[in-house]
Amino acid sequence: MVQQFKVLINGEWKDSSTGEKLDIVNPATGEIIGQAPKCSEIEVNEAVAAAAKAAPAWAGMPMSERSKLLLASSRLIMENIEELAKLETLEQGSPIRKTMNFDVPLCAEQLEYFAGTARAIKGETLPVGPWCLSSTVREPLGVVGLITPWNFPALMVIWKLGAALVTGNTCIVKPPSTAPLTTLKLGEIMMEAGIPAGVVNVITGPGSQVGEALVQHPDVAKIGFTGDTATGKRIMKLASDTVKQVGLELGGKNAFVVLEDADVDAAVEGAIFGGFFNSGQVCAAASRFYIHESVYDEFADKYVKAAKKLKYGDTMNMETVIGPVAYKAHRDTVESYIESAKKDGATLLLGGKRPTTKETKNGYFVAPTIFGDCNNNMKMMREEIFGPVVGLAKFKTNEEVVELVNDSPFGLSASVWTKNARLGITLANQIKAGTVWINEHLIIFCETPWGGCKESGWGKDLSTMVFDEYTKVKHIYVDLNEGPEKPWYGILK
Ligand code: NDP
């Protein structure tokens, strides 16, 4: 029996008005594991009305009270860790080893971080003059729409929802259609934690309908979006009709640079994590590698040997480290990049074939794949693949490698591997990206801002900078003069 799920609107669990459903498929087996309502504009309107009604009381609650409700949600997330981890593994394909040890605990930790740091949000007193008190206060935006992707279904919601809620906004979350179940469970947990009805609403349904209706709704003050660059561009266009704010965390084509003096073994470990974590379905995944010609052969040889050891297969087995990609059509897209790399003349060093073991044959698996002899003219080195497929290219000089790294429409992240900190920092300063790691790739903390430049988007998630995304600054000016005379009134006299 396929499990049935409902959406959360105004504290109640509902089906869609049409009764239509989305099938949720386990990408490791191809089996349908659940059905969620396929909502439409009708549910968006209901949810926005509920969020608007709940907004004044939620915004009027002291920050300390909202913070406590986030902490209660965080505790409940950990109490429900097994169910949440299992749901995420089943709907998205991440191995249970990762969802139990990484995704769910990090969701809980991030809520703790937002709950704690938001209480230190301050306004400013401005030194205009002794005749006035001129100060700023931060206010919530109102109703915000949060549209999230499938690669880390729970974490991507928490990044936005935690920050938006604690600062006093009411929210409508539109999770990805292929993986909405953990988001629905997080909604349930937040209700159980005591967050009032209408403050958190979760609506499932196609982005082209539910997502666009949310973006166009005049009562929605902001859209916080993580997803594809093409979708982000569409959202920007639609949001302009209501001059709505948008925060866009979009795609990446992240460079991994190994300099002549790098510790090659450390770089190989970083390349395994950077290239293959979450089957490469990470916006910040290392996908184009520039290796100094003097260490290229050593790096390529060690990288291939290390990647061969990665165990993929049954996602419910704690030993499995690599799962399938998230859905069938995405597997086809990733495979089309493998074919394009072959056609463009890259040398296949590892993988490149669909795994056909008993455990993998019905799922959407792509074996870790490494190409050598790549260059920036190849499609696989220019476009986001979002799968476990990486390309290695050689370079000769540091000036050349900075040019190669910056030769991209994306600007999300990059890493530089070197024993020379001064040189690493010099290159980091020249690379156009939201984050540059030195001797690390793909590590993100609650405390560190996340977001790119160029076509990777704008705005920041995480760190205290995220509070700027979900608050507006109001300036309040109090005149302290007695009497009607002010020096500037003379201009009209
Ligand atoms: P999509 O843009 O396809 O989908 C993201 C969300 O947007 C989904 O909920 C989707 O709904 C919805 N959506 C789709 N079309 C529209 C529309 N016209 N209007 C409003 N909403 C819409 O991205 P993916 O889910 O494929 O996510 C992968 C992408 O996310 C990658 O490019 C990756 O780089 C990026 N990403 C960026 C991160 C960052 O921090 N920069 C972090 C993680 C991922 P539905 O599922 O129903 O189509």
mmCIF file with all atom_site columns, N, CA and C in Angstrom, residues 102 152 254 256 270-278 280-286 413-415 417 435 437 440-445 450:
data_model
loop_
_atom_site.group_PDB
_atom_site.id
_atom_site.type_symbol
_atom_site.label_atom_id
_atom_site.label_alt_id
_atom_site.label_comp_id
_atom_site.label_asym_id
_atom_site.label_entity_id
_atom_site.label_seq_id
_atom_site.pdbx_PDB_ins_code
_atom_site.Cartn_x
_atom_site.Cartn_y
_atom_site.Cartn_z
_atom_site.occupancy
_atom_site.B_iso_or_equiv
_atom_site.pdbx_formal_charge
_atom_site.auth_seq_id
_atom_site.auth_comp_id
_atom_site.auth_asym_id
_atom_site.auth_atom_id
_atom_site.pdbx_PDB_model_num
ATOM 1  N N  . PHE A 1 102 ? 24.419 13.167 8.822   1.00 0.00 ? 102 PHE A N  1
ATOM 2  C CA . PHE A 1 102 ? 24.712 14.504 8.293   1.00 0.00 ? 102 PHE A CA 1
ATOM 3  C C  . PHE A 1 102 ? 23.446 15.347 8.186   1.00 0.00 ? 102 PHE A C  1
ATOM 4  N N  . PHE A 1 152 ? 19.169 18.387 -1.346  1.00 0.00 ? 152 PHE A N  1
ATOM 5  C CA . PHE A 1 152 ? 19.192 18.200 0.114   1.00 0.00 ? 152 PHE A CA 1
ATOM 6  C C  . PHE A 1 152 ? 17.814 18.645 0.605   1.00 0.00 ? 152 PHE A C  1
ATOM 7  N N  . ASN A 1 254 ? 31.959 24.404 -10.229 1.00 0.00 ? 254 ASN A N  1
ATOM 8  C CA . ASN A 1 254 ? 32.977 24.795 -9.264  1.00 0.00 ? 254 ASN A CA 1
ATOM 9  C C  . ASN A 1 254 ? 34.358 24.209 -9.581  1.00 0.00 ? 254 ASN A C  1
ATOM 10 N N  . PHE A 1 256 ? 38.308 23.198 -8.960  1.00 0.00 ? 256 PHE A N  1
ATOM 11 C CA . PHE A 1 256 ? 39.155 22.581 -7.937  1.00 0.00 ? 256 PHE A CA 1
ATOM 12 C C  . PHE A 1 256 ? 40.575 22.697 -8.500  1.00 0.00 ? 256 PHE A C  1
ATOM 13 N N  . GLY A 1 270 ? 40.191 15.401 -0.744  1.00 0.00 ? 270 GLY A N  1
ATOM 14 C CA . GLY A 1 270 ? 39.248 16.514 -0.930  1.00 0.00 ? 270 GLY A CA 1
ATOM 15 C C  . GLY A 1 270 ? 38.455 16.359 -2.221  1.00 0.00 ? 270 GLY A C  1
ATOM 16 N N  . ALA A 1 271 ? 39.101 15.801 -3.235  1.00 0.00 ? 271 ALA A N  1
ATOM 17 C CA . ALA A 1 271 ? 38.431 15.630 -4.534  1.00 0.00 ? 271 ALA A CA 1
ATOM 18 C C  . ALA A 1 271 ? 37.387 14.516 -4.473  1.00 0.00 ? 271 ALA A C  1
ATOM 19 N N  . ILE A 1 272 ? 37.638 13.513 -3.646  1.00 0.00 ? 272 ILE A N  1
ATOM 20 C CA . ILE A 1 272 ? 36.639 12.440 -3.475  1.00 0.00 ? 272 ILE A CA 1
ATOM 21 C C  . ILE A 1 272 ? 35.392 13.042 -2.832  1.00 0.00 ? 272 ILE A C  1
ATOM 22 N N  . PHE A 1 273 ? 35.608 13.797 -1.753  1.00 0.00 ? 273 PHE A N  1
ATOM 23 C CA . PHE A 1 273 ? 34.465 14.413 -1.056  1.00 0.00 ? 273 PHE A CA 1
ATOM 24 C C  . PHE A 1 273 ? 33.811 15.475 -1.954  1.00 0.00 ? 273 PHE A C  1
ATOM 25 N N  . GLY A 1 274 ? 34.641 16.342 -2.512  1.00 0.00 ? 274 GLY A N  1
ATOM 26 C CA . GLY A 1 274 ? 34.109 17.456 -3.307  1.00 0.00 ? 274 GLY A CA 1
ATOM 27 C C  . GLY A 1 274 ? 33.380 16.995 -4.561  1.00 0.00 ? 274 GLY A C  1
ATOM 28 N N  . GLY A 1 275 ? 33.861 15.942 -5.182  1.00 0.00 ? 275 GLY A N  1
ATOM 29 C CA . GLY A 1 275 ? 33.286 15.505 -6.453  1.00 0.00 ? 275 GLY A CA 1
ATOM 30 C C  . GLY A 1 275 ? 32.129 14.537 -6.317  1.00 0.00 ? 275 GLY A C  1
ATOM 31 N N  . PHE A 1 276 ? 32.164 13.709 -5.241  1.00 0.00 ? 276 PHE A N  1
ATOM 32 C CA . PHE A 1 276 ? 31.210 12.592 -5.216  1.00 0.00 ? 276 PHE A CA 1
ATOM 33 C C  . PHE A 1 276 ? 30.232 12.590 -4.039  1.00 0.00 ? 276 PHE A C  1
ATOM 34 N N  . PHE A 1 277 ? 30.406 13.517 -3.077  1.00 0.00 ? 277 PHE A N  1
ATOM 35 C CA . PHE A 1 277 ? 29.443 13.596 -1.972  1.00 0.00 ? 277 PHE A CA 1
ATOM 36 C C  . PHE A 1 277 ? 28.048 13.826 -2.551  1.00 0.00 ? 277 PHE A C  1
ATOM 37 N N  . ASN A 1 278 ? 27.064 13.100 -2.038  1.00 0.00 ? 278 ASN A N  1
ATOM 38 C CA . ASN A 1 278 ? 25.673 13.215 -2.514  1.00 0.00 ? 278 ASN A CA 1
ATOM 39 C C  . ASN A 1 278 ? 25.590 12.947 -4.022  1.00 0.00 ? 278 ASN A C  1
ATOM 40 N N  . GLY A 1 280 ? 27.498 13.839 -6.274  1.00 0.00 ? 280 GLY A N  1
ATOM 41 C CA . GLY A 1 280 ? 27.817 15.045 -7.053  1.00 0.00 ? 280 GLY A CA 1
ATOM 42 C C  . GLY A 1 280 ? 26.640 16.008 -7.208  1.00 0.00 ? 280 GLY A C  1
ATOM 43 N N  . GLN A 1 281 ? 25.534 15.718 -6.531  1.00 0.00 ? 281 GLN A N  1
ATOM 44 C CA . GLN A 1 281 ? 24.343 16.584 -6.660  1.00 0.00 ? 281 GLN A CA 1
ATOM 45 C C  . GLN A 1 281 ? 24.395 17.681 -5.603  1.00 0.00 ? 281 GLN A C  1
ATOM 46 N N  . VAL A 1 282 ? 25.413 18.492 -5.715  1.00 0.00 ? 282 VAL A N  1
ATOM 47 C CA . VAL A 1 282 ? 25.640 19.569 -4.760  1.00 0.00 ? 282 VAL A CA 1
ATOM 48 C C  . VAL A 1 282 ? 25.963 20.805 -5.597  1.00 0.00 ? 282 VAL A C  1
ATOM 49 N N  . CYS A 1 283 ? 25.310 21.928 -5.265  1.00 0.00 ? 283 CYS A N  1
ATOM 50 C CA . CYS A 1 283 ? 25.561 23.125 -6.064  1.00 0.00 ? 283 CYS A CA 1
ATOM 51 C C  . CYS A 1 283 ? 27.039 23.489 -6.062  1.00 0.00 ? 283 CYS A C  1
ATOM 52 N N  . ALA A 1 284 ? 27.726 23.149 -4.949  1.00 0.00 ? 284 ALA A N  1
ATOM 53 C CA . ALA A 1 284 ? 29.142 23.517 -4.808  1.00 0.00 ? 284 ALA A CA 1
ATOM 54 C C  . ALA A 1 284 ? 30.078 22.373 -5.188  1.00 0.00 ? 284 ALA A C  1
ATOM 55 N N  . ALA A 1 285 ? 29.560 21.297 -5.768  1.00 0.00 ? 285 ALA A N  1
ATOM 56 C CA . ALA A 1 285 ? 30.404 20.135 -6.071  1.00 0.00 ? 285 ALA A CA 1
ATOM 57 C C  . ALA A 1 285 ? 31.595 20.539 -6.940  1.00 0.00 ? 285 ALA A C  1
ATOM 58 N N  . ALA A 1 286 ? 32.741 19.938 -6.643  1.00 0.00 ? 286 ALA A N  1
ATOM 59 C CA . ALA A 1 286 ? 33.910 20.149 -7.500  1.00 0.00 ? 286 ALA A CA 1
ATOM 60 C C  . ALA A 1 286 ? 33.643 19.400 -8.800  1.00 0.00 ? 286 ALA A C  1
ATOM 61 N N  . SER A 1 413 ? 31.497 28.712 -6.113  1.00 0.00 ? 413 SER A N  1
ATOM 62 C CA . SER A 1 413 ? 32.612 28.383 -5.213  1.00 0.00 ? 413 SER A CA 1
ATOM 63 C C  . SER A 1 413 ? 33.783 27.814 -6.007  1.00 0.00 ? 413 SER A C  1
ATOM 64 N N  . ALA A 1 414 ? 34.924 27.715 -5.321  1.00 0.00 ? 414 ALA A N  1
ATOM 65 C CA . ALA A 1 414 ? 36.127 27.129 -5.919  1.00 0.00 ? 414 ALA A CA 1
ATOM 66 C C  . ALA A 1 414 ? 37.048 26.739 -4.781  1.00 0.00 ? 414 ALA A C  1
ATOM 67 N N  . SER A 1 415 ? 38.028 25.882 -5.089  1.00 0.00 ? 415 SER A N  1
ATOM 68 C CA . SER A 1 415 ? 39.034 25.586 -4.063  1.00 0.00 ? 415 SER A CA 1
ATOM 69 C C  . SER A 1 415 ? 40.424 25.617 -4.676  1.00 0.00 ? 415 SER A C  1
ATOM 70 N N  . TRP A 1 417 ? 44.392 24.243 -3.811  1.00 0.00 ? 417 TRP A N  1
ATOM 71 C CA . TRP A 1 417 ? 45.172 23.316 -2.987  1.00 0.00 ? 417 TRP A CA 1
ATOM 72 C C  . TRP A 1 417 ? 46.644 23.670 -3.116  1.00 0.00 ? 417 TRP A C  1
ATOM 73 N N  . THR A 1 435 ? 32.428 31.698 -2.501  1.00 0.00 ? 435 THR A N  1
ATOM 74 C CA . THR A 1 435 ? 33.300 31.067 -1.499  1.00 0.00 ? 435 THR A CA 1
ATOM 75 C C  . THR A 1 435 ? 34.529 30.496 -2.193  1.00 0.00 ? 435 THR A C  1
ATOM 76 N N  . TRP A 1 437 ? 37.660 28.030 -0.975  1.00 0.00 ? 437 TRP A N  1
ATOM 77 C CA . TRP A 1 437 ? 38.310 27.258 0.083   1.00 0.00 ? 437 TRP A CA 1
ATOM 78 C C  . TRP A 1 437 ? 39.779 27.064 -0.279  1.00 0.00 ? 437 TRP A C  1
ATOM 79 N N  . GLU A 1 440 ? 40.611 22.638 1.066   1.00 0.00 ? 440 GLU A N  1
ATOM 80 C CA . GLU A 1 440 ? 39.302 22.112 1.479   1.00 0.00 ? 440 GLU A CA 1
ATOM 81 C C  . GLU A 1 440 ? 38.363 22.332 0.312   1.00 0.00 ? 440 GLU A C  1
ATOM 82 N N  . HIS A 1 441 ? 37.309 21.506 0.232   1.00 0.00 ? 441 HIS A N  1
ATOM 83 C CA . HIS A 1 441 ? 36.269 21.797 -0.768  1.00 0.00 ? 441 HIS A CA 1
ATOM 84 C C  . HIS A 1 441 ? 34.945 21.301 -0.216  1.00 0.00 ? 441 HIS A C  1
ATOM 85 N N  . LEU A 1 442 ? 33.925 22.142 -0.256  1.00 0.00 ? 442 LEU A N  1
ATOM 86 C CA . LEU A 1 442 ? 32.561 21.723 0.054   1.00 0.00 ? 442 LEU A CA 1
ATOM 87 C C  . LEU A 1 442 ? 32.213 21.737 1.526   1.00 0.00 ? 442 LEU A C  1
ATOM 88 N N  . ILE A 1 443 ? 32.950 22.507 2.301   1.00 0.00 ? 443 ILE A N  1
ATOM 89 C CA . ILE A 1 443 ? 32.599 22.503 3.705   1.00 0.00 ? 443 ILE A CA 1
ATOM 90 C C  . ILE A 1 443 ? 31.843 23.805 4.008   1.00 0.00 ? 443 ILE A C  1
ATOM 91 N N  . ILE A 1 444 ? 30.672 23.654 4.614   1.00 0.00 ? 444 ILE A N  1
ATOM 92 C CA . ILE A 1 444 ? 29.807 24.807 4.882   1.00 0.00 ? 444 ILE A CA 1
ATOM 93 C C  . ILE A 1 444 ? 29.376 24.716 6.343   1.00 0.00 ? 444 ILE A C  1
ATOM 94 N N  . PHE A 1 445 ? 29.494 25.780 7.076   1.00 0.00 ? 445 PHE A N  1
ATOM 95 C CA . PHE A 1 445 ? 29.104 25.791 8.489   1.00 0.00 ? 445 PHE A CA 1
ATOM 96 C C  . PHE A 1 445 ? 27.930 26.749 8.690   1.00 0.00 ? 445 PHE A C  1
ATOM 97 N N  . TRP A 1 450 ? 26.588 31.612 2.779   1.00 0.00 ? 450 TRP A N  1
ATOM 98 C CA . TRP A 1 450 ? 26.566 30.796 1.571   1.00 0.00 ? 450 TRP A CA 1
ATOM 99 C C  . TRP A 1 450 ? 25.776 31.479 0.479   1.00 0.00 ? 450 TRP A C  1
#
